[in-house]
CSV table of C-alpha atoms in Angstrom, one decimal:
chain,number,residue,atom,x,y,z
M,23,MET,CA,101.3,96.9,79.7
M,24,GLU,CA,99.4,96.1,82.8
M,25,THR,CA,98.8,98.9,85.2
M,26,ILE,CA,100.0,98.6,88.8
M,27,ILE,CA,99.2,101.6,91.0
M,28,ALA,CA,101.0,102.5,94.3
M,29,VAL,CA,100.1,105.3,96.6
M,30,THR,CA,102.0,107.7,98.8
M,31,GLY,CA,100.4,110.3,101.0
M,32,HIS,CA,100.0,111.9,104.4
M,33,ARG,CA,99.2,110.4,107.7
M,34,PRO,CA,96.2,111.7,109.6
M,35,GLY,CA,98.2,114.4,111.4
M,36,LYS,CA,98.3,116.3,108.1
M,37,LEU,CA,94.7,115.4,107.2
M,38,ASN,CA,92.8,117.2,110.0
M,39,LYS,CA,93.6,114.3,112.4
M,40,GLU,CA,90.9,112.1,110.7
M,41,TYR,CA,92.2,108.9,112.4
M,42,ASP,CA,88.7,107.4,112.0
M,43,TYR,CA,88.7,108.2,108.3
M,44,ILE,CA,85.6,110.3,108.7
M,45,GLY,CA,85.6,113.9,107.5
M,46,PRO,CA,86.2,116.1,104.5
M,47,TYR,CA,89.8,115.0,103.8
M,48,SER,CA,89.1,111.3,104.0
M,49,ASP,CA,85.9,111.7,101.9
M,50,TYR,CA,87.7,113.7,99.3
M,51,LEU,CA,90.7,111.4,99.1
M,52,ARG,CA,88.4,108.3,98.9
M,53,LYS,CA,86.4,109.8,96.0
M,54,ARG,CA,89.5,110.9,94.1
M,55,ILE,CA,91.4,107.6,94.6
M,56,LYS,CA,88.3,105.6,93.6
M,57,LYS,CA,88.0,107.7,90.4
M,58,VAL,CA,91.7,107.0,89.4
M,59,LEU,CA,91.3,103.3,90.1
M,60,LEU,CA,88.1,103.0,88.1
M,61,ASP,CA,89.6,105.0,85.2
M,62,ARG,CA,92.9,103.1,85.1
M,63,GLN,CA,91.7,99.6,86.0
M,64,PRO,CA,94.9,98.3,87.6
M,65,VAL,CA,95.6,94.6,87.8
M,66,ARG,CA,97.1,95.3,91.3
M,67,THR,CA,97.6,98.1,93.8
M,68,ILE,CA,100.3,98.6,96.3
M,69,SER,CA,99.9,100.2,99.8
M,70,GLY,CA,102.6,100.9,102.3
M,71,MET,CA,99.9,100.2,105.0
M,72,ALA,CA,100.6,103.3,107.1
M,73,LEU,CA,97.9,105.3,108.8
M,74,GLY,CA,96.1,107.9,106.6
M,75,VAL,CA,96.2,107.8,102.8
M,76,ASP,CA,97.7,104.3,102.7
M,77,THR,CA,94.8,102.9,104.6
M,78,ILE,CA,92.2,104.8,102.6
M,79,PHE,CA,93.8,103.5,99.4
M,80,ALA,CA,93.8,99.9,100.7
M,81,GLN,CA,90.2,100.2,101.6
M,82,VAL,CA,89.2,101.6,98.2
M,83,SER,CA,91.2,98.9,96.4
M,84,LEU,CA,89.5,96.2,98.3
M,85,GLU,CA,86.1,97.8,97.9
M,86,LEU,CA,86.7,97.7,94.1
M,87,LYS,CA,88.0,94.0,94.4
M,88,ILE,CA,91.4,94.9,93.1
M,89,PRO,CA,94.2,92.6,94.4
M,90,LEU,CA,96.4,94.6,96.9
M,91,LEU,CA,100.1,94.1,97.8
M,92,ALA,CA,100.7,95.3,101.3
M,93,ALA,CA,104.3,96.6,101.3
M,94,ILE,CA,105.1,96.5,105.0
M,95,PRO,CA,108.3,98.4,105.9
M,96,PHE,CA,109.1,96.1,108.9
M,97,ILE,CA,107.3,93.6,111.1
M,98,GLY,CA,105.4,95.5,113.9
M,99,GLN,CA,104.8,98.7,111.9
M,100,GLU,CA,101.4,99.0,113.6
M,101,SER,CA,102.5,98.1,117.2
M,102,GLN,CA,102.4,101.6,118.5
M,103,TRP,CA,99.1,102.6,116.9
M,104,PRO,CA,95.8,102.9,118.8
M,105,GLN,CA,94.0,99.5,119.0
M,106,LYS,CA,91.3,100.6,116.6
M,107,SER,CA,93.9,101.4,114.0
M,108,GLN,CA,95.7,98.1,114.6
M,109,ASP,CA,92.4,96.2,114.2
M,110,LEU,CA,91.7,97.8,110.9
M,111,TYR,CA,95.3,97.1,109.7
M,112,ASN,CA,94.9,93.5,110.6
M,113,ARG,CA,91.5,93.2,108.9
M,114,ILE,CA,93.0,94.6,105.7
M,115,LEU,CA,96.0,92.2,105.9
M,116,ASN,CA,93.7,89.3,106.4
M,117,HIS,CA,91.5,90.1,103.4
M,118,PRO,CA,91.7,87.3,100.7
M,119,LEU,CA,92.7,89.8,98.0
M,120,VAL,CA,95.8,91.0,100.0
M,121,THR,CA,99.3,89.7,99.7
M,122,SER,CA,101.8,90.9,102.3
M,123,HIS,CA,105.4,91.7,101.6
M,124,ILE,CA,107.8,92.6,104.4
M,125,VAL,CA,110.3,95.0,102.8
M,126,CYS,CA,112.9,95.2,105.5
M,127,GLU,CA,114.0,92.8,108.3
M,128,GLY,CA,114.4,93.9,111.9
M,129,PRO,CA,112.7,96.5,114.1
M,130,TYR,CA,111.7,100.1,113.4
M,131,ASN,CA,114.1,102.4,111.7
M,132,SER,CA,112.9,105.5,110.0
M,133,ALA,CA,115.0,104.7,106.9
M,134,LYS,CA,112.9,101.6,106.3
M,135,MET,CA,109.9,103.9,105.4
M,136,GLN,CA,111.8,105.3,102.5
M,137,ILE,CA,113.1,101.9,101.5
M,138,ARG,CA,109.5,100.7,101.4
M,139,ASN,CA,108.5,103.8,99.4
M,140,GLU,CA,111.2,103.1,96.8
M,141,PHE,CA,110.1,99.4,96.6
M,142,MET,CA,106.5,100.5,95.9
M,143,VAL,CA,107.6,103.1,93.2
M,144,ASP,CA,109.8,100.5,91.6
M,145,GLU,CA,107.0,97.9,91.4
M,146,ALA,CA,104.3,100.3,90.1
M,147,SER,CA,103.7,101.8,86.7
M,148,LEU,CA,101.7,104.7,88.3
M,149,LEU,CA,102.1,106.5,91.7
M,150,ILE,CA,99.2,108.3,93.2
M,151,ALA,CA,100.7,111.1,95.3
M,152,CYS,CA,98.2,112.5,97.8
M,153,TRP,CA,100.5,115.4,98.8
M,154,ASN,CA,100.0,119.0,100.0
M,155,GLY,CA,103.6,120.1,99.1
M,156,THR,CA,104.9,119.9,102.7
M,157,LEU,CA,108.2,118.3,103.8
M,158,GLY,CA,108.2,114.7,104.9
M,159,GLY,CA,108.1,111.1,103.8
M,160,THR,CA,105.5,111.7,101.1
M,161,MET,CA,107.7,114.4,99.6
M,162,ASN,CA,110.7,112.0,99.7
M,163,CYS,CA,108.7,109.3,97.9
M,164,VAL,CA,107.5,111.8,95.3
M,165,ARG,CA,111.0,113.1,94.7
M,166,TYR,CA,112.3,109.5,94.2
M,167,ALA,CA,109.4,108.7,91.8
M,168,GLU,CA,110.1,111.9,89.8
M,169,LYS,CA,113.7,110.7,89.2
M,170,GLN,CA,112.6,107.4,87.7
M,171,LYS,CA,112.3,107.1,83.9
M,172,ASN,CA,108.8,106.3,82.6
M,173,LYS,CA,107.2,106.6,86.0
M,174,GLU,CA,103.8,108.3,85.8
M,175,ILE,CA,102.7,110.3,88.9
M,176,PHE,CA,99.1,111.4,89.5
M,177,TYR,CA,99.0,114.2,92.1
M,178,ILE,CA,96.0,114.7,94.4
M,179,ASN,CA,96.1,117.7,96.7
M,180,PRO,CA,94.3,116.7,99.9
M,181,GLU,CA,93.3,120.3,100.4
M,182,GLY,CA,91.2,120.0,97.2
M,183,TRP,CA,88.0,119.3,99.1
M,184,LYS,CA,88.0,123.0,100.1
M,185,ILE,CA,87.9,124.0,96.4
M,186,ASP,CA,85.1,121.4,95.7
M,187,GLN,CA,83.2,122.8,98.7
M,188,ALA,CA,83.6,126.4,97.6
M,189,GLN,CA,82.2,125.5,94.2
M,190,ILE,CA,79.2,123.8,95.8
M,191,ASP,CA,78.6,126.5,98.4
M,192,PRO,CA,80.0,129.7,97.0
M,193,GLN,CA,80.3,132.6,99.4
M,194,PRO,CA,77.4,135.0,99.0
M,195,GLN,CA,78.2,138.2,97.1
M,196,LEU,CA,77.6,141.4,99.0
M,197,PHE,CA,77.1,143.6,96.0
């Protein structure tokens, strides 16, 4: 069976506000996502194209030359984002390895985010969940995936960089 990997994860607000994707959260997630993609060798990846984890996942997929399905919840998802984020979003969508799929018609409605999430889970054989355990859309997507038969979920705690850092730079012992 060919592997198709989707992602769910936090927006920058839960990732130390790393809107420029520079910092320990972004670096850690990029490294862990890359490892999963290299290990699993998917034929395609799926991103919901939101700010944060979705964007990092899309960037890593394209860096590895993996075809990407951009599962866009509705047209204009990016319209309220900062210009720099909109520019990155459009660069990703215009990449030759990207195919776009508009999941829902019409304007913004918060329910469309979960419909998009369910579409991604249904289309994938593996879901990478970059989740710190908090309430929100990522949790809703994970809960949906957990209810599906034969759906593999690979969890990455975005706080894991702190553990990695503690192993690299252990606190000095006083005694």
